[in-house]
PDB file of C-alpha atoms and ligand atoms in Angstrom:
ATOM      1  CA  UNK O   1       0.000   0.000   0.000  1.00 65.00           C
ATOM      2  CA  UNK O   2       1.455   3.327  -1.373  1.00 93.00           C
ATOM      3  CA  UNK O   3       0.425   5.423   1.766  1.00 96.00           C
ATOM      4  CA  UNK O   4       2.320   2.952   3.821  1.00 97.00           C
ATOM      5  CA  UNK O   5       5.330   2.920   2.231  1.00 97.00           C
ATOM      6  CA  UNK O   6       5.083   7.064   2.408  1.00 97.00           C
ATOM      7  CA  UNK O   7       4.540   7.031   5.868  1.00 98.00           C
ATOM      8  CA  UNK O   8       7.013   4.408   6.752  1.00 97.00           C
ATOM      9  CA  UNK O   9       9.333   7.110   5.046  1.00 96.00           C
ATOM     10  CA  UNK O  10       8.248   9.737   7.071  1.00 96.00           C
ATOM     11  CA  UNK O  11       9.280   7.781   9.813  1.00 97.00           C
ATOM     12  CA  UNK O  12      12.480   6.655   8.750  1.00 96.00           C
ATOM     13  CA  UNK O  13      13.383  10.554   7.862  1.00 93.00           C
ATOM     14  CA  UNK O  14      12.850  11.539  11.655  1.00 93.00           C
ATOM     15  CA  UNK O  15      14.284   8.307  12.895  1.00 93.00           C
ATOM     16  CA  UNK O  16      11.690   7.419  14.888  1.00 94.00           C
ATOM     17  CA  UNK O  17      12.576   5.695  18.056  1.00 93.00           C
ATOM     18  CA  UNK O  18      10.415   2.345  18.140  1.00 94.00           C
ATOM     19  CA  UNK O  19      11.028   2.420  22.082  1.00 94.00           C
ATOM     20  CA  UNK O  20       9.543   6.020  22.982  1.00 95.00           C
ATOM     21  CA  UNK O  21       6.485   6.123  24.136  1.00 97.00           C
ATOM     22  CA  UNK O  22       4.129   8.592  21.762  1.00 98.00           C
ATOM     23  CA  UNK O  23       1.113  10.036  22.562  1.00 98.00           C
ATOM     24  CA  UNK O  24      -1.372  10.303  19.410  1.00 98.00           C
ATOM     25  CA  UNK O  25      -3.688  13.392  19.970  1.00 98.00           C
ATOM     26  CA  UNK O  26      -6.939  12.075  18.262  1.00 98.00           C
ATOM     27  CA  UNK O  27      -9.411  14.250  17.345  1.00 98.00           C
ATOM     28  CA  UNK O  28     -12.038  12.202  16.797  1.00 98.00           C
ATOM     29  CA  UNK O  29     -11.389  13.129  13.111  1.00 98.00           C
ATOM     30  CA  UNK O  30      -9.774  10.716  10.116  1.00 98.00           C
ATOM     31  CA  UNK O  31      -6.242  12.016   9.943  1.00 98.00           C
ATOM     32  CA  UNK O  32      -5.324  10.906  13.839  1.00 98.00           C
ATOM     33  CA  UNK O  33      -7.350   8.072  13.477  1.00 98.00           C
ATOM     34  CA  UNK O  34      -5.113   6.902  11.046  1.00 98.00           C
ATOM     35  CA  UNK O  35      -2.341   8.140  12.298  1.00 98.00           C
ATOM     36  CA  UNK O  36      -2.881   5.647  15.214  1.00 98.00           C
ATOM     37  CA  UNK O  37      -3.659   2.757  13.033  1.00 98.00           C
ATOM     38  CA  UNK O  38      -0.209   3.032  11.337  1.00 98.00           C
ATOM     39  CA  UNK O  39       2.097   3.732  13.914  1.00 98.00           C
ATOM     40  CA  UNK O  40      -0.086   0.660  16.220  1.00 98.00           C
ATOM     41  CA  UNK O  41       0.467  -1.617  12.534  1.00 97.00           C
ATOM     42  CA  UNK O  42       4.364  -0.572  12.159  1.00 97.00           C
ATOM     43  CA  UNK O  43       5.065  -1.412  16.032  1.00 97.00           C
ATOM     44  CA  UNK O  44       5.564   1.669  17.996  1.00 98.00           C
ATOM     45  CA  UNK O  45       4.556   2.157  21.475  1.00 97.00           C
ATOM     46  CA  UNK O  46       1.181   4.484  20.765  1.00 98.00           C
ATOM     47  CA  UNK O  47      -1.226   5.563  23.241  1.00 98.00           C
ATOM     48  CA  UNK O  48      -4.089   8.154  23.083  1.00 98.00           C
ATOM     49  CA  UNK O  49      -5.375  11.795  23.908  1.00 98.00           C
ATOM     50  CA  UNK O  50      -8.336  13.288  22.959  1.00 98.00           C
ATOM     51  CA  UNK O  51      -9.044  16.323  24.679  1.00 98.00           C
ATOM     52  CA  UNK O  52     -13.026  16.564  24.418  1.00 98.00           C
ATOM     53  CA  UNK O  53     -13.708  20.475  23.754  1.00 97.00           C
ATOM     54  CA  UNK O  54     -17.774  20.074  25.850  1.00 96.00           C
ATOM     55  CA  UNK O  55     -18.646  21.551  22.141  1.00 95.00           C
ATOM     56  CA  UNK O  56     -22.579  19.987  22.255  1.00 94.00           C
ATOM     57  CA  UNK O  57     -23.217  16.928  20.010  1.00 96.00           C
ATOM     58  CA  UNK O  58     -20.078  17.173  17.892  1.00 97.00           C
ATOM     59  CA  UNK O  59     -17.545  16.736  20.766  1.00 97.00           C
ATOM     60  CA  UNK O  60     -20.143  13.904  21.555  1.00 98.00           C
ATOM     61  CA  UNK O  61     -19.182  12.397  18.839  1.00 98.00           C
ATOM     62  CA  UNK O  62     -15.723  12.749  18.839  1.00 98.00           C
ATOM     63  CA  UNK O  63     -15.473  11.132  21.650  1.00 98.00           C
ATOM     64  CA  UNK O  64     -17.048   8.114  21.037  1.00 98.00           C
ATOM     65  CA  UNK O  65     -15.448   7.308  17.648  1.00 98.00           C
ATOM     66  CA  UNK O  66     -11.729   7.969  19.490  1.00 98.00           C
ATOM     67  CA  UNK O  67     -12.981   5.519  22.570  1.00 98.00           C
ATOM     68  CA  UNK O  68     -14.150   2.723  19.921  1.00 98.00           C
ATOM     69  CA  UNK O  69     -11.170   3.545  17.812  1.00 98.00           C
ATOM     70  CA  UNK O  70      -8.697   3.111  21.046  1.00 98.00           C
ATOM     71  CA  UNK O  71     -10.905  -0.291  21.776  1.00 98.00           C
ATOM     72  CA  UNK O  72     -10.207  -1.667  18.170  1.00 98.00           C
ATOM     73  CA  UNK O  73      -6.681  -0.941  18.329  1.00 98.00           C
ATOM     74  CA  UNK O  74      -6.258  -1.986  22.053  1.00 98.00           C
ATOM     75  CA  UNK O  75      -4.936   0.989  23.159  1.00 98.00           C
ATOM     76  CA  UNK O  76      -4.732   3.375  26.433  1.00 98.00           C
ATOM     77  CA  UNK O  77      -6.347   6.369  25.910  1.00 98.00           C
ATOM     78  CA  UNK O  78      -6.715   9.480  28.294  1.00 98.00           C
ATOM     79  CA  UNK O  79      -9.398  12.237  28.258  1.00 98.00           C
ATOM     80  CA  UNK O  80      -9.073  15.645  28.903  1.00 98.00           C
ATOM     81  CA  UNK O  81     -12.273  16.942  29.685  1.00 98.00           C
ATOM     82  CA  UNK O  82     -12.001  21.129  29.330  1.00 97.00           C
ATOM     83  CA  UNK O  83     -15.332  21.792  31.299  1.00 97.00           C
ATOM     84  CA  UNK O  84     -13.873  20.149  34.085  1.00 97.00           C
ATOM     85  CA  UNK O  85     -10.267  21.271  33.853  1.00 97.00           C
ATOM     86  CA  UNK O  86     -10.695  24.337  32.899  1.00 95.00           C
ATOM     87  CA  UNK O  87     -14.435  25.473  33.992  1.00 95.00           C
ATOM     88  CA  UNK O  88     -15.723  26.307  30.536  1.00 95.00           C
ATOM     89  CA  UNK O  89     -16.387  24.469  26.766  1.00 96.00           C
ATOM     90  CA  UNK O  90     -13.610  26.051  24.317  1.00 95.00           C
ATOM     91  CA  UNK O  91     -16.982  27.549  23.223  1.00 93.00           C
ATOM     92  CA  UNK O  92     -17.186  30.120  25.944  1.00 93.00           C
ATOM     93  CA  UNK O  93     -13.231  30.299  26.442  1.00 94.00           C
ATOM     94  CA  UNK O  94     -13.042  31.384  23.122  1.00 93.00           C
ATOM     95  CA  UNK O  95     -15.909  33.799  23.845  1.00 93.00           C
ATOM     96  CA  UNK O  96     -14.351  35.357  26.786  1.00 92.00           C
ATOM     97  CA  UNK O  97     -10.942  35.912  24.841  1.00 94.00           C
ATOM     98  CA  UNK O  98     -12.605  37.215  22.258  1.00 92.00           C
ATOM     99  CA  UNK O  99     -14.122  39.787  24.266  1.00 92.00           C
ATOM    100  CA  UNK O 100     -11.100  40.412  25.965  1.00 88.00           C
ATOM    101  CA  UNK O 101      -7.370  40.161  25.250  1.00 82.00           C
ATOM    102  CA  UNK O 102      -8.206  38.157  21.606  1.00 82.00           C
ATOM    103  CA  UNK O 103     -10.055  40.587  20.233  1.00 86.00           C
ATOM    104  CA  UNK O 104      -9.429  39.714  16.008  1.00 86.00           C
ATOM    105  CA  UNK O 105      -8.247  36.067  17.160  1.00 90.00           C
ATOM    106  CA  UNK O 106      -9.603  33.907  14.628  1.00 89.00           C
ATOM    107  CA  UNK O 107     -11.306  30.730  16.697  1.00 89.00           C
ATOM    108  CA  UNK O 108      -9.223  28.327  15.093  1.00 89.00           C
ATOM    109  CA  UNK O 109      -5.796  30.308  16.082  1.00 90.00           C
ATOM    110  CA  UNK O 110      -7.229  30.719  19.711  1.00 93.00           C
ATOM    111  CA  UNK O 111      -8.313  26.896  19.569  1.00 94.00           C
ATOM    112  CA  UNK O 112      -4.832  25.711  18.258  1.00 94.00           C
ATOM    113  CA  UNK O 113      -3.042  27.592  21.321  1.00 95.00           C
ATOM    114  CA  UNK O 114      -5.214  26.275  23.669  1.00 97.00           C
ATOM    115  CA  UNK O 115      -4.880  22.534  22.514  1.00 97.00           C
ATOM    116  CA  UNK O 116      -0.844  23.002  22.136  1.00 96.00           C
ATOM    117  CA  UNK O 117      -0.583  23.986  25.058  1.00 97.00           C
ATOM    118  CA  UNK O 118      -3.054  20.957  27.149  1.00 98.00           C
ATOM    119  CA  UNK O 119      -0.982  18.517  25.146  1.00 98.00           C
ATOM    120  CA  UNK O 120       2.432  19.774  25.763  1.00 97.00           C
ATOM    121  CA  UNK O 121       1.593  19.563  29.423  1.00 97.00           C
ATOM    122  CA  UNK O 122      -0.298  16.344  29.587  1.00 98.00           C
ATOM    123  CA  UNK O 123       1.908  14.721  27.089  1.00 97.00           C
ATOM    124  CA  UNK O 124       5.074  15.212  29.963  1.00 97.00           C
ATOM    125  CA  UNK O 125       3.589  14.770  33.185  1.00 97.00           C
ATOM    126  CA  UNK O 126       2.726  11.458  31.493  1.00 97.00           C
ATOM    127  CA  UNK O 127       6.357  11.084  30.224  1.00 96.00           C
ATOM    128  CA  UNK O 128       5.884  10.130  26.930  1.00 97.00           C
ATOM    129  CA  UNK O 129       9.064  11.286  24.575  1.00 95.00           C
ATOM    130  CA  UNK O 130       6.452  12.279  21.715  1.00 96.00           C
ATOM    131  CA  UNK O 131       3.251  13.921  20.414  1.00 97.00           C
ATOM    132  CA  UNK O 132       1.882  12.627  16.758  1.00 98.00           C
ATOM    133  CA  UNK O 133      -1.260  14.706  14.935  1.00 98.00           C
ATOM    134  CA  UNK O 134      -2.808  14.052  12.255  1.00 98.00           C
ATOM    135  CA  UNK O 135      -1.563  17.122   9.514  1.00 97.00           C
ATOM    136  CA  UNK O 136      -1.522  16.229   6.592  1.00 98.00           C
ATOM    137  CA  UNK O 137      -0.118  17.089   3.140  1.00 98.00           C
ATOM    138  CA  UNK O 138      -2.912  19.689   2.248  1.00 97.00           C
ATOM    139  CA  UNK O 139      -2.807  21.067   5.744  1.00 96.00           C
ATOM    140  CA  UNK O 140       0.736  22.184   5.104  1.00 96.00           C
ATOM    141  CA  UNK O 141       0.700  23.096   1.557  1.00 97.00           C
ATOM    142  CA  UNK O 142      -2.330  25.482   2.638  1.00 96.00           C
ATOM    143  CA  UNK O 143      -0.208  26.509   5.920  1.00 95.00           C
ATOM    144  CA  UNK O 144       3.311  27.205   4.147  1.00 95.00           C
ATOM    145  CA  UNK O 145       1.409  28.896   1.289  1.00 96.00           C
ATOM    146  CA  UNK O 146      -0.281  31.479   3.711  1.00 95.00           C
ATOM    147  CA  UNK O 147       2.788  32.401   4.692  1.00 94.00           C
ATOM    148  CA  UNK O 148       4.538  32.809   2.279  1.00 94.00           C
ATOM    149  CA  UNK O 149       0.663  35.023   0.544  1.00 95.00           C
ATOM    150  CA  UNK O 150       1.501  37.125   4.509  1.00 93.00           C
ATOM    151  CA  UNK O 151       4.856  37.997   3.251  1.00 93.00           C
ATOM    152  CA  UNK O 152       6.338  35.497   6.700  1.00 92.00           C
ATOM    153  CA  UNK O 153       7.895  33.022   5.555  1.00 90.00           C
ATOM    154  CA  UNK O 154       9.787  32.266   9.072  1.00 90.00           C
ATOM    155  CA  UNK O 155       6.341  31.669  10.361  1.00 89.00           C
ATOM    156  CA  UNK O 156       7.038  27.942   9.126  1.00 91.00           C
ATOM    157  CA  UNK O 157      10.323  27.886  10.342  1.00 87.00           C
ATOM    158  CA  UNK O 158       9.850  25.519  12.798  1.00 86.00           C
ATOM    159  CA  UNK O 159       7.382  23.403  10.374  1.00 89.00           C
ATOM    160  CA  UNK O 160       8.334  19.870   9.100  1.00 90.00           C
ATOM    161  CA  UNK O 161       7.611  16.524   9.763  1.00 90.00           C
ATOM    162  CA  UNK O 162       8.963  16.992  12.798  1.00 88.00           C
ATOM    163  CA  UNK O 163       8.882  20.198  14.562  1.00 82.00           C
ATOM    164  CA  UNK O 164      12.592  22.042  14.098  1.00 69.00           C
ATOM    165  CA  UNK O 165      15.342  22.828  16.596  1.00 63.00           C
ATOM    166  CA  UNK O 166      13.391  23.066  19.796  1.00 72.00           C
ATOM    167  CA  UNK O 167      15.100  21.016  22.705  1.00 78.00           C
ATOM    168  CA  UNK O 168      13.947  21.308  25.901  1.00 87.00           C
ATOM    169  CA  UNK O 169      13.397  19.691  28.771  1.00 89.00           C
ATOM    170  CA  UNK O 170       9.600  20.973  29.060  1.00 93.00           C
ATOM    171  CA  UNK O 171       9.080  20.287  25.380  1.00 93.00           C
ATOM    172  CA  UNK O 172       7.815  17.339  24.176  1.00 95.00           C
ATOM    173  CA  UNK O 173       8.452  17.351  20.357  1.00 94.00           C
ATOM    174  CA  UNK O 174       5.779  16.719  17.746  1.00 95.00           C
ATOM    175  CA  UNK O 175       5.757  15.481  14.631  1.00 97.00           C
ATOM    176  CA  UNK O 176       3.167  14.302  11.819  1.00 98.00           C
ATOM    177  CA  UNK O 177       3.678  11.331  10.020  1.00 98.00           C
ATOM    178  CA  UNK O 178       1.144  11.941   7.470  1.00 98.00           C
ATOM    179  CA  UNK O 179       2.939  15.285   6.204  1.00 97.00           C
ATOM    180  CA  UNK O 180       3.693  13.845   2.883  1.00 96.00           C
ATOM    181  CA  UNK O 181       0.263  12.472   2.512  1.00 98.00           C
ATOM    182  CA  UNK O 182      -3.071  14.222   0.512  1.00 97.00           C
ATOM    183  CA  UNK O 183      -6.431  14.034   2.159  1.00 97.00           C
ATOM    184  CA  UNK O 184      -8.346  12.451  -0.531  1.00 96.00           C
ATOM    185  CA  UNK O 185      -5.483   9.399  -0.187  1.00 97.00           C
ATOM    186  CA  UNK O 186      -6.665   9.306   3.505  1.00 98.00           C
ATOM    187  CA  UNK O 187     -10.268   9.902   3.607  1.00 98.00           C
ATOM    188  CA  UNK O 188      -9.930   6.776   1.109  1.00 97.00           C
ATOM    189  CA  UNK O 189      -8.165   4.554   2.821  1.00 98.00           C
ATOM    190  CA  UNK O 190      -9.960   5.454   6.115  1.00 98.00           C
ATOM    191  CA  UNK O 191     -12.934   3.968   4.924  1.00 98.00           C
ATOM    192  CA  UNK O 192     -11.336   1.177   3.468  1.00 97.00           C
ATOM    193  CA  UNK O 193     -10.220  -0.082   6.379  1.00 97.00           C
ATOM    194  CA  UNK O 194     -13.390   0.932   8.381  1.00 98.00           C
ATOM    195  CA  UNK O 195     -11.583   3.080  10.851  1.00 98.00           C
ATOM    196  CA  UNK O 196     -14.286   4.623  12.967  1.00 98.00           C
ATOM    197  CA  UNK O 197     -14.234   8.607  12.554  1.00 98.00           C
ATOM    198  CA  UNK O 198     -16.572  11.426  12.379  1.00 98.00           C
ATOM    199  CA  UNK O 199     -16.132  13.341   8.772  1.00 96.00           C
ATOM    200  CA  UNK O 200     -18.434  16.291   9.882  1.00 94.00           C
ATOM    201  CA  UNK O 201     -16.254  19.144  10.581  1.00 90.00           C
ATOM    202  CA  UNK O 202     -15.756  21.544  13.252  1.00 90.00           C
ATOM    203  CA  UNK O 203     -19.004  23.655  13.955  1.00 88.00           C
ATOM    204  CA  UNK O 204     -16.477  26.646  14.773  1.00 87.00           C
ATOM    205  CA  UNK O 205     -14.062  26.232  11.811  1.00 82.00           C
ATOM    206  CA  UNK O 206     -14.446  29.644  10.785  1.00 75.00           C
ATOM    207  CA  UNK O 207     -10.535  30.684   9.243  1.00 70.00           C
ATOM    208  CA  UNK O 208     -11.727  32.131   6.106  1.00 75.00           C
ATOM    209  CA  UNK O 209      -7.982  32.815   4.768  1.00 86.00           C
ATOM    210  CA  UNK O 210      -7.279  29.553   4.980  1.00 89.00           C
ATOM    211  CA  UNK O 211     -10.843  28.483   3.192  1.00 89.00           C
ATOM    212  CA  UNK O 212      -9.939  30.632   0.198  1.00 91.00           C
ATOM    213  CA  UNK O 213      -6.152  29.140  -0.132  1.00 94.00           C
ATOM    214  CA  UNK O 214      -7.886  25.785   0.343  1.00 94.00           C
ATOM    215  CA  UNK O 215      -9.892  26.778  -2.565  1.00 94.00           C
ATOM    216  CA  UNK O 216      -6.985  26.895  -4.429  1.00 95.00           C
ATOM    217  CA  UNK O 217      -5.081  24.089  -3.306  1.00 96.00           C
ATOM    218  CA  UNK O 218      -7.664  21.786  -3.940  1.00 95.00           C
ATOM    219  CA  UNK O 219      -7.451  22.516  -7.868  1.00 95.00           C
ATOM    220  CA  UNK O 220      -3.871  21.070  -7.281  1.00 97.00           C
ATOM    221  CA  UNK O 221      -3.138  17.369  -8.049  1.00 97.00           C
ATOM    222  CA  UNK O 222      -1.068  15.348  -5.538  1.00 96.00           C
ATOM    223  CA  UNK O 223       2.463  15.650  -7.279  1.00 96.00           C
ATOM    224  CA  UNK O 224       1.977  19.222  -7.382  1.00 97.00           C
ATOM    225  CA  UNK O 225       1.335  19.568  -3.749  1.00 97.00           C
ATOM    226  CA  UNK O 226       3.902  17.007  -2.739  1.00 96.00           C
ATOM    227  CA  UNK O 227       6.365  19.237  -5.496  1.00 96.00           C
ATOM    228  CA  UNK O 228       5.177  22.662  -3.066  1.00 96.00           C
ATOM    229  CA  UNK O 229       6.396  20.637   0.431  1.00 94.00           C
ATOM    230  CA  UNK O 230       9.295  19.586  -1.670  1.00 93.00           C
ATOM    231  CA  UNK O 231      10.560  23.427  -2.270  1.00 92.00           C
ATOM    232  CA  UNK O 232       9.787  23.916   0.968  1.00 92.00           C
ATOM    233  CA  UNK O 233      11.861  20.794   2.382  1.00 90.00           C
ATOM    234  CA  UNK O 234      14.927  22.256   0.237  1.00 91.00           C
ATOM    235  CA  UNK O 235      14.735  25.314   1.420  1.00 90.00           C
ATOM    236  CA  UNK O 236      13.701  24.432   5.256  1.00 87.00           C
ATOM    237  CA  UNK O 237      17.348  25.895   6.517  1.00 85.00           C
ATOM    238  CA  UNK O 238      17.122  28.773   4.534  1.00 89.00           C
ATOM    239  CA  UNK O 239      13.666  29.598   6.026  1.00 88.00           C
ATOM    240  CA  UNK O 240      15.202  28.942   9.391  1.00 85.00           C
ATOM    241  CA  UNK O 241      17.580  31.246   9.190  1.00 86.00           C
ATOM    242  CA  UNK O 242      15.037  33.993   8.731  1.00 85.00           C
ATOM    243  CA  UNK O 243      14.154  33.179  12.640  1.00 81.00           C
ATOM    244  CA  UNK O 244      14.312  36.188  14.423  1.00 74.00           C
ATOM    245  CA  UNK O 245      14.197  34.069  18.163  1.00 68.00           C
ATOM    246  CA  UNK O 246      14.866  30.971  18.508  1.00 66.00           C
ATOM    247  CA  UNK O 247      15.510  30.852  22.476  1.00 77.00           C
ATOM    248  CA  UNK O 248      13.234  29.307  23.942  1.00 83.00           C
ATOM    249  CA  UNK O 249      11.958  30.259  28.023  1.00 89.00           C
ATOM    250  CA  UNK O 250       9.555  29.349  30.829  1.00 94.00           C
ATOM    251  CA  UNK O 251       6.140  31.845  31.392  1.00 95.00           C
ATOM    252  CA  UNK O 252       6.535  33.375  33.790  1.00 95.00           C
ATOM    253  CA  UNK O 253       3.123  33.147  34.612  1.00 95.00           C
ATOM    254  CA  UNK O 254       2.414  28.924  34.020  1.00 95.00           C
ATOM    255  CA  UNK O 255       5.473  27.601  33.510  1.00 95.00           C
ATOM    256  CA  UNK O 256       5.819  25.822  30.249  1.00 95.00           C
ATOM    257  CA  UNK O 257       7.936  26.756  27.207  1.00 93.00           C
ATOM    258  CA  UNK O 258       7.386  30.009  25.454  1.00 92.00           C
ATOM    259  CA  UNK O 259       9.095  31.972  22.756  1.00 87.00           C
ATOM    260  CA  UNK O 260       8.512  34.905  25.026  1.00 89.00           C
ATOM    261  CA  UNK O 261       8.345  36.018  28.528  1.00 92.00           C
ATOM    262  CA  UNK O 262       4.351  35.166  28.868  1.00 94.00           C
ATOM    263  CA  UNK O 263       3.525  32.230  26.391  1.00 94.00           C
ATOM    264  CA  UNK O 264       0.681  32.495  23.879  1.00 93.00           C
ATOM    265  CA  UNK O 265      -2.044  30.784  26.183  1.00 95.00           C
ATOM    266  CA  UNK O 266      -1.208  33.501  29.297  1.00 95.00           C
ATOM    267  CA  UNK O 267      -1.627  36.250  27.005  1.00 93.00           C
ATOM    268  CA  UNK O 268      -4.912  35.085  25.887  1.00 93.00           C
ATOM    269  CA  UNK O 269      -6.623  34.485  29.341  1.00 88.00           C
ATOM    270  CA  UNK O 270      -4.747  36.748  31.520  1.00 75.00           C
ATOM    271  CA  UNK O 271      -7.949  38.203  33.635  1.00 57.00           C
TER     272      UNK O 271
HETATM  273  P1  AMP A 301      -6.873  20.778  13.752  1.00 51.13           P
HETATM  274  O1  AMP A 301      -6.110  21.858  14.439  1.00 51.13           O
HETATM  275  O2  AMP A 301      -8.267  20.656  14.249  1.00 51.13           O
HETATM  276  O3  AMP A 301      -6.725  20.806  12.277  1.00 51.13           O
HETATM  277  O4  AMP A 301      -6.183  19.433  14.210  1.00 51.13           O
HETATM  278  C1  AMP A 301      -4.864  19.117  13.943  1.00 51.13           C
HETATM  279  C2  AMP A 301      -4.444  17.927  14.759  1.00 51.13           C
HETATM  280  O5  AMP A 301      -4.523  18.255  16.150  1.00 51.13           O
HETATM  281  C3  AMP A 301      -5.346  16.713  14.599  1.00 51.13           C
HETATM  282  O6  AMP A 301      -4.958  15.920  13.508  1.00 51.13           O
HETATM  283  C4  AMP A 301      -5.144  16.002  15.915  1.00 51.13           C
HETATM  284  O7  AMP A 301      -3.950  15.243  15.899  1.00 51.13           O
HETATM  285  C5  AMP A 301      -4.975  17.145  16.900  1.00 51.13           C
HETATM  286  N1  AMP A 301      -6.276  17.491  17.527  1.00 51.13           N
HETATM  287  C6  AMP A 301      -7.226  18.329  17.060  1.00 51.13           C
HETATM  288  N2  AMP A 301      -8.285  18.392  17.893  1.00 51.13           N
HETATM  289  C7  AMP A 301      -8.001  17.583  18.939  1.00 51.13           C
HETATM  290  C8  AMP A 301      -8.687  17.201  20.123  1.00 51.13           C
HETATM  291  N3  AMP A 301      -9.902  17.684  20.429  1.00 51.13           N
HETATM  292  N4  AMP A 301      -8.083  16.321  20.967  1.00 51.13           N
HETATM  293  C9  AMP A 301      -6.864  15.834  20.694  1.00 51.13           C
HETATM  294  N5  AMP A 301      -6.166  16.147  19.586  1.00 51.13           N
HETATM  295  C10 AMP A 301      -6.720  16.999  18.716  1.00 51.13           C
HETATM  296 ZN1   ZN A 302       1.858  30.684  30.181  1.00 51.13          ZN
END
């Protein structure tokens, strides 16, 4: 099977330790699903976390099609249940920052820091050495493309199937083994195999720059996108260099890693 082989690559690229312990951040969606079936099939030492977002009947579901997709694959899972840990659905989070220190977030930006940040946390105090997603190939073509349309290029600096030169202690590094892989190869195979996964999308997805480079993107064929990640592979040290800081430091108000003195997450919520 092609996508396999591709992601077997992947793996290979980022040398992969088959004795880590990684922590697959399932969405409920198809891309983590499957990024959980392959890792399980090609041996590596994969458990789950789905952080359920109290988001009505669509986090509902989400969280049953990760719990049945955890029980087919006999694996540990662990929920992270944001009502509870954090007093609020991401609904009225996102609310509240937007009212306050977000104002012009887009929900999926204000989403995406909340998430990374919950996983970076959970995924150490559980000690595991890595956290997998489920990007995929259109994901960043669309993400290195708006970029590069914003005139910031660095902004994918740190971009790759594995995310670039951060070491730390507090960090737990990510990667995405479906990178080199288009969605319509996965949504396929997905249902091939029967993978239980909810296809609806996110009632809040609501990043409209993205929706019209997705627009575009999806008039592209799968060379052609694989031929965009391809430029952007070569020139991955180049873009690097255009890093204006690459230290990275503790928040002063939580803790965990941050490119500045108050991480992303702080700045959103502080009262
Ligand atoms: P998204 O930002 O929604 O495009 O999701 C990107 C990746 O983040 C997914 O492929 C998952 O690996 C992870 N992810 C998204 N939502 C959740 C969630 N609720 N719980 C755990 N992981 C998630
Ligand atoms: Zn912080």
């Amino acid at each position: 099977m092609e996508i396999e082989q591709k992601v077997r690559q992947t793996l290979k690229k980022i040398n992969l330790d088959k004795r880590q312990k990684i922590l697959v951040a399932l969405s409920g969606g198809k891309d983590s699903a499957l990024t959980a079936y392959l890792l399980k099939k090609f041996g590596y030492r994969v458990e789950g976390f789905h952080i359920d977002l109290g988001m009505g009947d669509y986090s509902k579901k989400c969280l049953s099609a990760v719990k049945k997709l955890c029980e087919e694959l006999g694996t540990k899972f662990y929920i992270y249940d944001i009502k509870k840990e954090m007093g609020n659905s991401m609904c009225y989070i996102r609310n509240d920052i937007q009212t306050g220190h977000g104002k012009g977030l887009k929900n999926c930006a204000i989403c995406g820091v909340i998430k990374k940040w919950i996983m970076n946390r959970e995924a150490r105090k559980l000690k595991f050495g890595k956290i997998a997603t489920g990007h995929n190939l259109d994901d960043e073509v669309q993400t290195f493309l708006m970029n590069i349309l914003k005139g910031s290029p660095q902004l994918s600096a740190n971009s790759g199937a594995i995310i670039k030169n951060v070491s730390d202690k507090k960090f737990i590094a990510r990667i995405k083994p479906l990178f080199y892989i288009a969605e319509d190869d996965i949504r396929k195979y997905v249902k091939l195999k029967k993978l239980p996964v909810v296809f609806e999308k996110c009632p809040c997805l609501l990043d409209s720059y993205r929706k019209e480079v997705r627009k575009f993107t999806n008039f592209l064929t799968t060379k052609e996108k694989e031929n965009i990640m391809k430029n952007f592979d070569s020139l991955s040290e180049k873009i690097q260099k255009l890093k204006t800081e690459d230290k990275l430091n503790y928040c002063e108000i939580c803790g965990e890693p941050s490119r500045n003195k108050v991480c992303k997450m702080c700045q959103m919520i502080k009262q």
